[in-house]
Amino acid sequence: EHIREVARNHRMTPIIPRKSNSRKPNVDFDDYLYRLRHLVENALARLKHFRGIATRFEKLARNYKSMLFLACLFIWCKAK
């Protein structure tokens, strides 16, 4: 509950589902935003499989962006 309050104090919308055995209901829970959050978390998890991305091997921002673009392209091509 503390994390939800901190997020609200910083003008964020907490998309944290409660446990299934919780007595408190999911009052502010938005199912659509949760699906989007899930997609973002999955994309970041896939990107972490690339060692150069996970360890920030490239120190220059332009090189890191290029590696990030290539990793995203590789993931996209693999999904098709």
mmCIF file with all atom_site columns, N, CA and C in Angstrom:
data_model
loop_
_atom_site.group_PDB
_atom_site.id
_atom_site.type_symbol
_atom_site.label_atom_id
_atom_site.label_alt_id
_atom_site.label_comp_id
_atom_site.label_asym_id
_atom_site.label_entity_id
_atom_site.label_seq_id
_atom_site.pdbx_PDB_ins_code
_atom_site.Cartn_x
_atom_site.Cartn_y
_atom_site.Cartn_z
_atom_site.occupancy
_atom_site.B_iso_or_equiv
_atom_site.pdbx_formal_charge
_atom_site.auth_seq_id
_atom_site.auth_comp_id
_atom_site.auth_asym_id
_atom_site.auth_atom_id
_atom_site.pdbx_PDB_model_num
ATOM 1   N N  . GLU A 1 1  ? 0.827   -1.197  0.000   1.00 0.00 ? 1  GLU A N  1
ATOM 2   C CA . GLU A 1 1  ? 0.000   0.000   0.000   1.00 0.00 ? 1  GLU A CA 1
ATOM 3   C C  . GLU A 1 1  ? 0.865   1.252   0.000   1.00 0.00 ? 1  GLU A C  1
ATOM 4   N N  . HIS A 1 2  ? 2.011   1.160   0.654   1.00 0.00 ? 2  HIS A N  1
ATOM 5   C CA . HIS A 1 2  ? 2.906   2.315   0.724   1.00 0.00 ? 2  HIS A CA 1
ATOM 6   C C  . HIS A 1 2  ? 3.400   2.719   -0.665  1.00 0.00 ? 2  HIS A C  1
ATOM 7   N N  . ILE A 1 3  ? 3.705   1.744   -1.490  1.00 0.00 ? 3  ILE A N  1
ATOM 8   C CA . ILE A 1 3  ? 4.191   2.036   -2.846  1.00 0.00 ? 3  ILE A CA 1
ATOM 9   C C  . ILE A 1 3  ? 3.114   2.744   -3.655  1.00 0.00 ? 3  ILE A C  1
ATOM 10  N N  . ARG A 1 4  ? 1.878   2.336   -3.499  1.00 0.00 ? 4  ARG A N  1
ATOM 11  C CA . ARG A 1 4  ? 0.778   2.990   -4.215  1.00 0.00 ? 4  ARG A CA 1
ATOM 12  C C  . ARG A 1 4  ? 0.650   4.454   -3.802  1.00 0.00 ? 4  ARG A C  1
ATOM 13  N N  . GLU A 1 5  ? 0.785   4.729   -2.513  1.00 0.00 ? 5  GLU A N  1
ATOM 14  C CA . GLU A 1 5  ? 0.684   6.110   -2.021  1.00 0.00 ? 5  GLU A CA 1
ATOM 15  C C  . GLU A 1 5  ? 1.835   6.966   -2.543  1.00 0.00 ? 5  GLU A C  1
ATOM 16  N N  . VAL A 1 6  ? 3.036   6.419   -2.546  1.00 0.00 ? 6  VAL A N  1
ATOM 17  C CA . VAL A 1 6  ? 4.191   7.161   -3.063  1.00 0.00 ? 6  VAL A CA 1
ATOM 18  C C  . VAL A 1 6  ? 3.991   7.479   -4.542  1.00 0.00 ? 6  VAL A C  1
ATOM 19  N N  . ALA A 1 7  ? 3.496   6.517   -5.300  1.00 0.00 ? 7  ALA A N  1
ATOM 20  C CA . ALA A 1 7  ? 3.245   6.740   -6.729  1.00 0.00 ? 7  ALA A CA 1
ATOM 21  C C  . ALA A 1 7  ? 2.197   7.826   -6.926  1.00 0.00 ? 7  ALA A C  1
ATOM 22  N N  . ARG A 1 8  ? 1.122   7.783   -6.146  1.00 0.00 ? 8  ARG A N  1
ATOM 23  C CA . ARG A 1 8  ? 0.078   8.812   -6.273  1.00 0.00 ? 8  ARG A CA 1
ATOM 24  C C  . ARG A 1 8  ? 0.606   10.191  -5.896  1.00 0.00 ? 8  ARG A C  1
ATOM 25  N N  . ASN A 1 9  ? 1.479   10.267  -4.894  1.00 0.00 ? 9  ASN A N  1
ATOM 26  C CA . ASN A 1 9  ? 2.059   11.550  -4.484  1.00 0.00 ? 9  ASN A CA 1
ATOM 27  C C  . ASN A 1 9  ? 2.939   12.147  -5.569  1.00 0.00 ? 9  ASN A C  1
ATOM 28  N N  . HIS A 1 10 ? 3.481   11.294  -6.437  1.00 0.00 ? 10 HIS A N  1
ATOM 29  C CA . HIS A 1 10 ? 4.308   11.760  -7.555  1.00 0.00 ? 10 HIS A CA 1
ATOM 30  C C  . HIS A 1 10 ? 3.504   11.854  -8.850  1.00 0.00 ? 10 HIS A C  1
ATOM 31  N N  . ARG A 1 11 ? 2.195   11.922  -8.744  1.00 0.00 ? 11 ARG A N  1
ATOM 32  C CA . ARG A 1 11 ? 1.274   12.055  -9.874  1.00 0.00 ? 11 ARG A CA 1
ATOM 33  C C  . ARG A 1 11 ? 1.412   10.905  -10.871 1.00 0.00 ? 11 ARG A C  1
ATOM 34  N N  . MET A 1 12 ? 1.601   9.701   -10.368 1.00 0.00 ? 12 MET A N  1
ATOM 35  C CA . MET A 1 12 ? 1.647   8.498   -11.192 1.00 0.00 ? 12 MET A CA 1
ATOM 36  C C  . MET A 1 12 ? 0.400   7.669   -10.916 1.00 0.00 ? 12 MET A C  1
ATOM 37  N N  . THR A 1 13 ? 0.050   6.839   -11.872 1.00 0.00 ? 13 THR A N  1
ATOM 38  C CA . THR A 1 13 ? -1.070  5.921   -11.687 1.00 0.00 ? 13 THR A CA 1
ATOM 39  C C  . THR A 1 13 ? -0.510  4.535   -11.396 1.00 0.00 ? 13 THR A C  1
ATOM 40  N N  . PRO A 1 14 ? -0.633  4.056   -10.167 1.00 0.00 ? 14 PRO A N  1
ATOM 41  C CA . PRO A 1 14 ? -0.097  2.724   -9.862  1.00 0.00 ? 14 PRO A CA 1
ATOM 42  C C  . PRO A 1 14 ? -0.943  1.630   -10.507 1.00 0.00 ? 14 PRO A C  1
ATOM 43  N N  . ILE A 1 15 ? -0.311  0.794   -11.309 1.00 0.00 ? 15 ILE A N  1
ATOM 44  C CA . ILE A 1 15 ? -0.985  -0.329  -11.963 1.00 0.00 ? 15 ILE A CA 1
ATOM 45  C C  . ILE A 1 15 ? -0.428  -1.604  -11.333 1.00 0.00 ? 15 ILE A C  1
ATOM 46  N N  . ILE A 1 16 ? -0.749  -1.798  -10.073 1.00 0.00 ? 16 ILE A N  1
ATOM 47  C CA . ILE A 1 16 ? -0.241  -2.938  -9.321  1.00 0.00 ? 16 ILE A CA 1
ATOM 48  C C  . ILE A 1 16 ? -1.436  -3.754  -8.857  1.00 0.00 ? 16 ILE A C  1
ATOM 49  N N  . PRO A 1 17 ? -1.656  -4.924  -9.430  1.00 0.00 ? 17 PRO A N  1
ATOM 50  C CA . PRO A 1 17 ? -2.806  -5.728  -8.992  1.00 0.00 ? 17 PRO A CA 1
ATOM 51  C C  . PRO A 1 17 ? -2.566  -6.288  -7.590  1.00 0.00 ? 17 PRO A C  1
ATOM 52  N N  . ARG A 1 18 ? -3.623  -6.433  -6.865  1.00 0.00 ? 18 ARG A N  1
ATOM 53  C CA . ARG A 1 18 ? -3.527  -7.032  -5.533  1.00 0.00 ? 18 ARG A CA 1
ATOM 54  C C  . ARG A 1 18 ? -3.510  -8.550  -5.675  1.00 0.00 ? 18 ARG A C  1
ATOM 55  N N  . LYS A 1 19 ? -3.042  -9.223  -4.644  1.00 0.00 ? 19 LYS A N  1
ATOM 56  C CA . LYS A 1 19 ? -3.026  -10.682 -4.655  1.00 0.00 ? 19 LYS A CA 1
ATOM 57  C C  . LYS A 1 19 ? -4.453  -11.209 -4.694  1.00 0.00 ? 19 LYS A C  1
ATOM 58  N N  . SER A 1 20 ? -4.612  -12.387 -5.202  1.00 0.00 ? 20 SER A N  1
ATOM 59  C CA . SER A 1 20 ? -5.957  -12.950 -5.348  1.00 0.00 ? 20 SER A CA 1
ATOM 60  C C  . SER A 1 20 ? -6.627  -13.212 -4.001  1.00 0.00 ? 20 SER A C  1
ATOM 61  N N  . ASN A 1 21 ? -5.844  -13.420 -2.951  1.00 0.00 ? 21 ASN A N  1
ATOM 62  C CA . ASN A 1 21 ? -6.435  -13.680 -1.639  1.00 0.00 ? 21 ASN A CA 1
ATOM 63  C C  . ASN A 1 21 ? -6.523  -12.418 -0.774  1.00 0.00 ? 21 ASN A C  1
ATOM 64  N N  . SER A 1 22 ? -6.317  -11.248 -1.365  1.00 0.00 ? 22 SER A N  1
ATOM 65  C CA . SER A 1 22 ? -6.377  -9.991  -0.625  1.00 0.00 ? 22 SER A CA 1
ATOM 66  C C  . SER A 1 22 ? -7.817  -9.641  -0.276  1.00 0.00 ? 22 SER A C  1
ATOM 67  N N  . ARG A 1 23 ? -7.999  -9.045  0.886   1.00 0.00 ? 23 ARG A N  1
ATOM 68  C CA . ARG A 1 23 ? -9.337  -8.641  1.312   1.00 0.00 ? 23 ARG A CA 1
ATOM 69  C C  . ARG A 1 23 ? -9.747  -7.318  0.667   1.00 0.00 ? 23 ARG A C  1
ATOM 70  N N  . LYS A 1 24 ? -8.758  -6.498  0.299   1.00 0.00 ? 24 LYS A N  1
ATOM 71  C CA . LYS A 1 24 ? -9.057  -5.207  -0.326  1.00 0.00 ? 24 LYS A CA 1
ATOM 72  C C  . LYS A 1 24 ? -9.278  -5.406  -1.826  1.00 0.00 ? 24 LYS A C  1
ATOM 73  N N  . PRO A 1 25 ? -10.262 -4.757  -2.396  1.00 0.00 ? 25 PRO A N  1
ATOM 74  C CA . PRO A 1 25 ? -10.516 -4.914  -3.841  1.00 0.00 ? 25 PRO A CA 1
ATOM 75  C C  . PRO A 1 25 ? -9.559  -4.055  -4.673  1.00 0.00 ? 25 PRO A C  1
ATOM 76  N N  . ASN A 1 26 ? -9.471  -4.356  -5.953  1.00 0.00 ? 26 ASN A N  1
ATOM 77  C CA . ASN A 1 26 ? -8.697  -3.545  -6.896  1.00 0.00 ? 26 ASN A CA 1
ATOM 78  C C  . ASN A 1 26 ? -9.548  -2.356  -7.318  1.00 0.00 ? 26 ASN A C  1
ATOM 79  N N  . VAL A 1 27 ? -9.448  -1.263  -6.602  1.00 0.00 ? 27 VAL A N  1
ATOM 80  C CA . VAL A 1 27 ? -10.297 -0.102  -6.861  1.00 0.00 ? 27 VAL A CA 1
ATOM 81  C C  . VAL A 1 27 ? -9.798  0.681   -8.071  1.00 0.00 ? 27 VAL A C  1
ATOM 82  N N  . ASP A 1 28 ? -8.524  1.024   -8.071  1.00 0.00 ? 28 ASP A N  1
ATOM 83  C CA . ASP A 1 28 ? -7.962  1.874   -9.126  1.00 0.00 ? 28 ASP A CA 1
ATOM 84  C C  . ASP A 1 28 ? -7.354  1.080   -10.270 1.00 0.00 ? 28 ASP A C  1
ATOM 85  N N  . PHE A 1 29 ? -7.573  -0.202  -10.309 1.00 0.00 ? 29 PHE A N  1
ATOM 86  C CA . PHE A 1 29 ? -6.899  -1.059  -11.279 1.00 0.00 ? 29 PHE A CA 1
ATOM 87  C C  . PHE A 1 29 ? -7.506  -0.898  -12.666 1.00 0.00 ? 29 PHE A C  1
ATOM 88  N N  . ASP A 1 30 ? -6.657  -0.562  -13.652 1.00 0.00 ? 30 ASP A N  1
ATOM 89  C CA . ASP A 1 30 ? -7.088  -0.400  -15.039 1.00 0.00 ? 30 ASP A CA 1
ATOM 90  C C  . ASP A 1 30 ? -6.528  -1.571  -15.849 1.00 0.00 ? 30 ASP A C  1
ATOM 91  N N  . ASP A 1 31 ? -7.404  -2.419  -16.335 1.00 0.00 ? 31 ASP A N  1
ATOM 92  C CA . ASP A 1 31 ? -6.987  -3.633  -17.038 1.00 0.00 ? 31 ASP A CA 1
ATOM 93  C C  . ASP A 1 31 ? -6.228  -3.313  -18.322 1.00 0.00 ? 31 ASP A C  1
ATOM 94  N N  . TYR A 1 32 ? -6.647  -2.297  -19.063 1.00 0.00 ? 32 TYR A N  1
ATOM 95  C CA . TYR A 1 32 ? -5.984  -1.926  -20.316 1.00 0.00 ? 32 TYR A CA 1
ATOM 96  C C  . TYR A 1 32 ? -4.553  -1.450  -20.050 1.00 0.00 ? 32 TYR A C  1
ATOM 97  N N  . LEU A 1 33 ? -4.375  -0.586  -19.054 1.00 0.00 ? 33 LEU A N  1
ATOM 98  C CA . LEU A 1 33 ? -3.029  -0.110  -18.730 1.00 0.00 ? 33 LEU A CA 1
ATOM 99  C C  . LEU A 1 33 ? -2.145  -1.254  -18.234 1.00 0.00 ? 33 LEU A C  1
ATOM 100 N N  . TYR A 1 34 ? -2.748  -2.209  -17.529 1.00 0.00 ? 34 TYR A N  1
ATOM 101 C CA . TYR A 1 34 ? -1.974  -3.357  -17.059 1.00 0.00 ? 34 TYR A CA 1
ATOM 102 C C  . TYR A 1 34 ? -1.473  -4.186  -18.236 1.00 0.00 ? 34 TYR A C  1
ATOM 103 N N  . ARG A 1 35 ? -2.297  -4.349  -19.268 1.00 0.00 ? 35 ARG A N  1
ATOM 104 C CA . ARG A 1 35 ? -1.856  -5.089  -20.460 1.00 0.00 ? 35 ARG A CA 1
ATOM 105 C C  . ARG A 1 35 ? -0.701  -4.370  -21.144 1.00 0.00 ? 35 ARG A C  1
ATOM 106 N N  . LEU A 1 36 ? -0.782  -3.034  -21.217 1.00 0.00 ? 36 LEU A N  1
ATOM 107 C CA . LEU A 1 36 ? 0.317   -2.270  -21.815 1.00 0.00 ? 36 LEU A CA 1
ATOM 108 C C  . LEU A 1 36 ? 1.587   -2.401  -20.981 1.00 0.00 ? 36 LEU A C  1
ATOM 109 N N  . ARG A 1 37 ? 1.445   -2.337  -19.671 1.00 0.00 ? 37 ARG A N  1
ATOM 110 C CA . ARG A 1 37 ? 2.596   -2.487  -18.785 1.00 0.00 ? 37 ARG A CA 1
ATOM 111 C C  . ARG A 1 37 ? 3.229   -3.858  -18.983 1.00 0.00 ? 37 ARG A C  1
ATOM 112 N N  . HIS A 1 38 ? 2.402   -4.868  -19.118 1.00 0.00 ? 38 HIS A N  1
ATOM 113 C CA . HIS A 1 38 ? 2.887   -6.231  -19.329 1.00 0.00 ? 38 HIS A CA 1
ATOM 114 C C  . HIS A 1 38 ? 3.698   -6.322  -20.628 1.00 0.00 ? 38 HIS A C  1
ATOM 115 N N  . LEU A 1 39 ? 3.224   -5.673  -21.687 1.00 0.00 ? 39 LEU A N  1
ATOM 116 C CA . LEU A 1 39 ? 3.953   -5.674  -22.961 1.00 0.00 ? 39 LEU A CA 1
ATOM 117 C C  . LEU A 1 39 ? 5.320   -5.011  -22.817 1.00 0.00 ? 39 LEU A C  1
ATOM 118 N N  . VAL A 1 40 ? 5.359   -3.894  -22.113 1.00 0.00 ? 40 VAL A N  1
ATOM 119 C CA . VAL A 1 40 ? 6.624   -3.178  -21.922 1.00 0.00 ? 40 VAL A CA 1
ATOM 120 C C  . VAL A 1 40 ? 7.597   -4.027  -21.107 1.00 0.00 ? 40 VAL A C  1
ATOM 121 N N  . GLU A 1 41 ? 7.115   -4.641  -20.042 1.00 0.00 ? 41 GLU A N  1
ATOM 122 C CA . GLU A 1 41 ? 7.987   -5.483  -19.222 1.00 0.00 ? 41 GLU A CA 1
ATOM 123 C C  . GLU A 1 41 ? 8.516   -6.679  -20.007 1.00 0.00 ? 41 GLU A C  1
ATOM 124 N N  . ASN A 1 42 ? 7.688   -7.261  -20.857 1.00 0.00 ? 42 ASN A N  1
ATOM 125 C CA . ASN A 1 42 ? 8.146   -8.383  -21.685 1.00 0.00 ? 42 ASN A CA 1
ATOM 126 C C  . ASN A 1 42 ? 9.193   -7.929  -22.694 1.00 0.00 ? 42 ASN A C  1
ATOM 127 N N  . ALA A 1 43 ? 8.995   -6.752  -23.280 1.00 0.00 ? 43 ALA A N  1
ATOM 128 C CA . ALA A 1 43 ? 9.969   -6.232  -24.244 1.00 0.00 ? 43 ALA A CA 1
ATOM 129 C C  . ALA A 1 43 ? 11.311  -5.977  -23.565 1.00 0.00 ? 43 ALA A C  1
ATOM 130 N N  . LEU A 1 44 ? 11.287  -5.407  -22.371 1.00 0.00 ? 44 LEU A N  1
ATOM 131 C CA . LEU A 1 44 ? 12.540  -5.166  -21.646 1.00 0.00 ? 44 LEU A CA 1
ATOM 132 C C  . LEU A 1 44 ? 13.216  -6.478  -21.261 1.00 0.00 ? 44 LEU A C  1
ATOM 133 N N  . ALA A 1 45 ? 12.436  -7.469  -20.919 1.00 0.00 ? 45 ALA A N  1
ATOM 134 C CA . ALA A 1 45 ? 13.010  -8.781  -20.585 1.00 0.00 ? 45 ALA A CA 1
ATOM 135 C C  . ALA A 1 45 ? 13.684  -9.402  -21.806 1.00 0.00 ? 45 ALA A C  1
ATOM 136 N N  . ARG A 1 46 ? 13.066  -9.254  -22.976 1.00 0.00 ? 46 ARG A N  1
ATOM 137 C CA . ARG A 1 46 ? 13.685  -9.791  -24.201 1.00 0.00 ? 46 ARG A CA 1
ATOM 138 C C  . ARG A 1 46 ? 14.966  -9.043  -24.537 1.00 0.00 ? 46 ARG A C  1
ATOM 139 N N  . LEU A 1 47 ? 14.972  -7.738  -24.321 1.00 0.00 ? 47 LEU A N  1
ATOM 140 C CA . LEU A 1 47 ? 16.168  -6.951  -24.624 1.00 0.00 ? 47 LEU A CA 1
ATOM 141 C C  . LEU A 1 47 ? 17.330  -7.313  -23.699 1.00 0.00 ? 47 LEU A C  1
ATOM 142 N N  . LYS A 1 48 ? 17.035  -7.726  -22.485 1.00 0.00 ? 48 LYS A N  1
ATOM 143 C CA . LYS A 1 48 ? 18.093  -8.067  -21.538 1.00 0.00 ? 48 LYS A CA 1
ATOM 144 C C  . LYS A 1 48 ? 18.829  -9.342  -21.924 1.00 0.00 ? 48 LYS A C  1
ATOM 145 N N  . HIS A 1 49 ? 18.286  -10.098 -22.877 1.00 0.00 ? 49 HIS A N  1
ATOM 146 C CA . HIS A 1 49 ? 18.984  -11.288 -23.354 1.00 0.00 ? 49 HIS A CA 1
ATOM 147 C C  . HIS A 1 49 ? 20.201  -10.913 -24.193 1.00 0.00 ? 49 HIS A C  1
ATOM 148 N N  . PHE A 1 50 ? 20.250  -9.693  -24.670 1.00 0.00 ? 50 PHE A N  1
ATOM 149 C CA . PHE A 1 50 ? 21.393  -9.213  -25.441 1.00 0.00 ? 50 PHE A CA 1
ATOM 150 C C  . PHE A 1 50 ? 22.406  -8.630  -24.457 1.00 0.00 ? 50 PHE A C  1
ATOM 151 N N  . ARG A 1 51 ? 23.556  -9.267  -24.362 1.00 0.00 ? 51 ARG A N  1
ATOM 152 C CA . ARG A 1 51 ? 24.536  -8.885  -23.354 1.00 0.00 ? 51 ARG A CA 1
ATOM 153 C C  . ARG A 1 51 ? 24.997  -7.441  -23.498 1.00 0.00 ? 51 ARG A C  1
ATOM 154 N N  . GLY A 1 52 ? 25.187  -7.001  -24.728 1.00 0.00 ? 52 GLY A N  1
ATOM 155 C CA . GLY A 1 52 ? 25.643  -5.629  -24.950 1.00 0.00 ? 52 GLY A CA 1
ATOM 156 C C  . GLY A 1 52 ? 24.636  -4.592  -24.503 1.00 0.00 ? 52 GLY A C  1
ATOM 157 N N  . ILE A 1 53 ? 23.366  -4.938  -24.567 1.00 0.00 ? 53 ILE A N  1
ATOM 158 C CA . ILE A 1 53 ? 22.315  -4.024  -24.121 1.00 0.00 ? 53 ILE A CA 1
ATOM 159 C C  . ILE A 1 53 ? 22.211  -4.060  -22.600 1.00 0.00 ? 53 ILE A C  1
ATOM 160 N N  . ALA A 1 54 ? 22.225  -5.249  -22.025 1.00 0.00 ? 54 ALA A N  1
ATOM 161 C CA . ALA A 1 54 ? 22.042  -5.398  -20.580 1.00 0.00 ? 54 ALA A CA 1
ATOM 162 C C  . ALA A 1 54 ? 23.185  -4.774  -19.787 1.00 0.00 ? 54 ALA A C  1
ATOM 163 N N  . THR A 1 55 ? 24.416  -4.862  -20.317 1.00 0.00 ? 55 THR A N  1
ATOM 164 C CA . THR A 1 55 ? 25.575  -4.348  -19.584 1.00 0.00 ? 55 THR A CA 1
ATOM 165 C C  . THR A 1 55 ? 25.984  -2.954  -20.019 1.00 0.00 ? 55 THR A C  1
ATOM 166 N N  . ARG A 1 56 ? 25.264  -2.395  -20.974 1.00 0.00 ? 56 ARG A N  1
ATOM 167 C CA . ARG A 1 56 ? 25.589  -1.066  -21.522 1.00 0.00 ? 56 ARG A CA 1
ATOM 168 C C  . ARG A 1 56 ? 27.050  -1.051  -21.992 1.00 0.00 ? 56 ARG A C  1
ATOM 169 N N  . PHE A 1 57 ? 27.364  -2.033  -22.850 1.00 0.00 ? 57 PHE A N  1
ATOM 170 C CA . PHE A 1 57 ? 28.727  -2.186  -23.358 1.00 0.00 ? 57 PHE A CA 1
ATOM 171 C C  . PHE A 1 57 ? 29.162  -0.953  -24.134 1.00 0.00 ? 57 PHE A C  1
ATOM 172 N N  . GLU A 1 58 ? 28.285  -0.429  -24.967 1.00 0.00 ? 58 GLU A N  1
ATOM 173 C CA . GLU A 1 58 ? 28.593  0.776   -25.737 1.00 0.00 ? 58 GLU A CA 1
ATOM 174 C C  . GLU A 1 58 ? 28.409  1.990   -24.842 1.00 0.00 ? 58 GLU A C  1
ATOM 175 N N  . LYS A 1 59 ? 29.433  2.805   -24.706 1.00 0.00 ? 59 LYS A N  1
ATOM 176 C CA . LYS A 1 59 ? 29.366  3.950   -23.795 1.00 0.00 ? 59 LYS A CA 1
ATOM 177 C C  . LYS A 1 59 ? 28.802  5.201   -24.469 1.00 0.00 ? 59 LYS A C  1
ATOM 178 N N  . LEU A 1 60 ? 29.006  5.337   -25.766 1.00 0.00 ? 60 LEU A N  1
ATOM 179 C CA . LEU A 1 60 ? 28.452  6.498   -26.460 1.00 0.00 ? 60 LEU A CA 1
ATOM 180 C C  . LEU A 1 60 ? 26.962  6.292   -26.697 1.00 0.00 ? 60 LEU A C  1
ATOM 181 N N  . ALA A 1 61 ? 26.201  7.347   -26.491 1.00 0.00 ? 61 ALA A N  1
ATOM 182 C CA . ALA A 1 61 ? 24.739  7.247   -26.607 1.00 0.00 ? 61 ALA A CA 1
ATOM 183 C C  . ALA A 1 61 ? 24.317  6.826   -28.010 1.00 0.00 ? 61 ALA A C  1
ATOM 184 N N  . ARG A 1 62 ? 24.975  7.366   -29.030 1.00 0.00 ? 62 ARG A N  1
ATOM 185 C CA . ARG A 1 62 ? 24.566  7.020   -30.400 1.00 0.00 ? 62 ARG A CA 1
ATOM 186 C C  . ARG A 1 62 ? 24.851  5.556   -30.710 1.00 0.00 ? 62 ARG A C  1
ATOM 187 N N  . ASN A 1 63 ? 25.962  5.028   -30.206 1.00 0.00 ? 63 ASN A N  1
ATOM 188 C CA . ASN A 1 63 ? 26.270  3.612   -30.427 1.00 0.00 ? 63 ASN A CA 1
ATOM 189 C C  . ASN A 1 63 ? 25.306  2.712   -29.661 1.00 0.00 ? 63 ASN A C  1
ATOM 190 N N  . TYR A 1 64 ? 24.970  3.124   -28.437 1.00 0.00 ? 64 TYR A N  1
ATOM 191 C CA . TYR A 1 64 ? 24.025  2.339   -27.639 1.00 0.00 ? 64 TYR A CA 1
ATOM 192 C C  . TYR A 1 64 ? 22.652  2.336   -28.300 1.00 0.00 ? 64 TYR A C  1
ATOM 193 N N  . LYS A 1 65 ? 22.221  3.484   -28.815 1.00 0.00 ? 65 LYS A N  1
ATOM 194 C CA . LYS A 1 65 ? 20.934  3.554   -29.517 1.00 0.00 ? 65 LYS A CA 1
ATOM 195 C C  . LYS A 1 65 ? 20.941  2.656   -30.746 1.00 0.00 ? 65 LYS A C  1
ATOM 196 N N  . SER A 1 66 ? 22.063  2.624   -31.451 1.00 0.00 ? 66 SER A N  1
ATOM 197 C CA . SER A 1 66 ? 22.168  1.766   -32.633 1.00 0.00 ? 66 SER A CA 1
ATOM 198 C C  . SER A 1 66 ? 22.062  0.293   -32.248 1.00 0.00 ? 66 SER A C  1
ATOM 199 N N  . MET A 1 67 ? 22.740  -0.086  -31.169 1.00 0.00 ? 67 MET A N  1
ATOM 200 C CA . MET A 1 67 ? 22.663  -1.474  -30.705 1.00 0.00 ? 67 MET A CA 1
ATOM 201 C C  . MET A 1 67 ? 21.247  -1.807  -30.241 1.00 0.00 ? 67 MET A C  1
ATOM 202 N N  . LEU A 1 68 ? 20.608  -0.860  -29.588 1.00 0.00 ? 68 LEU A N  1
ATOM 203 C CA . LEU A 1 68 ? 19.234  -1.057  -29.136 1.00 0.00 ? 68 LEU A CA 1
ATOM 204 C C  . LEU A 1 68 ? 18.301  -1.233  -30.324 1.00 0.00 ? 68 LEU A C  1
ATOM 205 N N  . PHE A 1 69 ? 18.503  -0.426  -31.352 1.00 0.00 ? 69 PHE A N  1
ATOM 206 C CA . PHE A 1 69 ? 17.695  -0.534  -32.566 1.00 0.00 ? 69 PHE A CA 1
ATOM 207 C C  . PHE A 1 69 ? 17.887  -1.896  -33.228 1.00 0.00 ? 69 PHE A C  1
ATOM 208 N N  . LEU A 1 70 ? 19.133  -2.343  -33.321 1.00 0.00 ? 70 LEU A N  1
ATOM 209 C CA . LEU A 1 70 ? 19.408  -3.647  -33.932 1.00 0.00 ? 70 LEU A CA 1
ATOM 210 C C  . LEU A 1 70 ? 18.794  -4.790  -33.119 1.00 0.00 ? 70 LEU A C  1
ATOM 211 N N  . ALA A 1 71 ? 18.869  -4.691  -31.806 1.00 0.00 ? 71 ALA A N  1
ATOM 212 C CA . ALA A 1 71 ? 18.276  -5.730  -30.958 1.00 0.00 ? 71 ALA A CA 1
ATOM 213 C C  . ALA A 1 71 ? 16.759  -5.761  -31.137 1.00 0.00 ? 71 ALA A C  1
ATOM 214 N N  . CYS A 1 72 ? 16.131  -4.580  -31.184 1.00 0.00 ? 72 CYS A N  1
ATOM 215 C CA . CYS A 1 72 ? 14.676  -4.522  -31.397 1.00 0.00 ? 72 CYS A CA 1
ATOM 216 C C  . CYS A 1 72 ? 14.310  -5.082  -32.768 1.00 0.00 ? 72 CYS A C  1
ATOM 217 N N  . LEU A 1 73 ? 15.108  -4.768  -33.769 1.00 0.00 ? 73 LEU A N  1
ATOM 218 C CA . LEU A 1 73 ? 14.867  -5.276  -35.113 1.00 0.00 ? 73 LEU A CA 1
ATOM 219 C C  . LEU A 1 73 ? 14.990  -6.798  -35.143 1.00 0.00 ? 73 LEU A C  1
ATOM 220 N N  . PHE A 1 74 ? 16.004  -7.319  -34.456 1.00 0.00 ? 74 PHE A N  1
ATOM 221 C CA . PHE A 1 74 ? 16.193  -8.764  -34.391 1.00 0.00 ? 74 PHE A CA 1
ATOM 222 C C  . PHE A 1 74 ? 14.999  -9.438  -33.708 1.00 0.00 ? 74 PHE A C  1
ATOM 223 N N  . ILE A 1 75 ? 14.531  -8.857  -32.608 1.00 0.00 ? 75 ILE A N  1
ATOM 224 C CA . ILE A 1 75 ? 13.370  -9.411  -31.889 1.00 0.00 ? 75 ILE A CA 1
ATOM 225 C C  . ILE A 1 75 ? 12.137  -9.360  -32.772 1.00 0.00 ? 75 ILE A C  1
ATOM 226 N N  . TRP A 1 76 ? 11.950  -8.258  -33.478 1.00 0.00 ? 76 TRP A N  1
ATOM 227 C CA . TRP A 1 76 ? 10.785  -8.097  -34.347 1.00 0.00 ? 76 TRP A CA 1
ATOM 228 C C  . TRP A 1 76 ? 10.809  -9.121  -35.484 1.00 0.00 ? 76 TRP A C  1
ATOM 229 N N  . CYS A 1 77 ? 11.992  -9.310  -36.097 1.00 0.00 ? 77 CYS A N  1
ATOM 230 C CA . CYS A 1 77 ? 12.106  -10.283 -37.196 1.00 0.00 ? 77 CYS A CA 1
ATOM 231 C C  . CYS A 1 77 ? 11.894  -11.713 -36.693 1.00 0.00 ? 77 CYS A C  1
ATOM 232 N N  . LYS A 1 78 ? 12.366  -11.993 -35.505 1.00 0.00 ? 78 LYS A N  1
ATOM 233 C CA . LYS A 1 78 ? 12.210  -13.330 -34.941 1.00 0.00 ? 78 LYS A CA 1
ATOM 234 C C  . LYS A 1 78 ? 10.741  -13.624 -34.617 1.00 0.00 ? 78 LYS A C  1
ATOM 235 N N  . ALA A 1 79 ? 9.978   -12.595 -34.288 1.00 0.00 ? 79 ALA A N  1
ATOM 236 C CA . ALA A 1 79 ? 8.566   -12.773 -33.936 1.00 0.00 ? 79 ALA A CA 1
ATOM 237 C C  . ALA A 1 79 ? 7.706   -13.052 -35.159 1.00 0.00 ? 79 ALA A C  1
ATOM 238 N N  . LYS A 1 80 ? 8.152   -12.675 -36.323 1.00 0.00 ? 80 LYS A N  1
ATOM 239 C CA . LYS A 1 80 ? 7.345   -12.853 -37.541 1.00 0.00 ? 80 LYS A CA 1
ATOM 240 C C  . LYS A 1 80 ? 7.515   -14.226 -38.116 1.00 0.00 ? 80 LYS A C  1
#
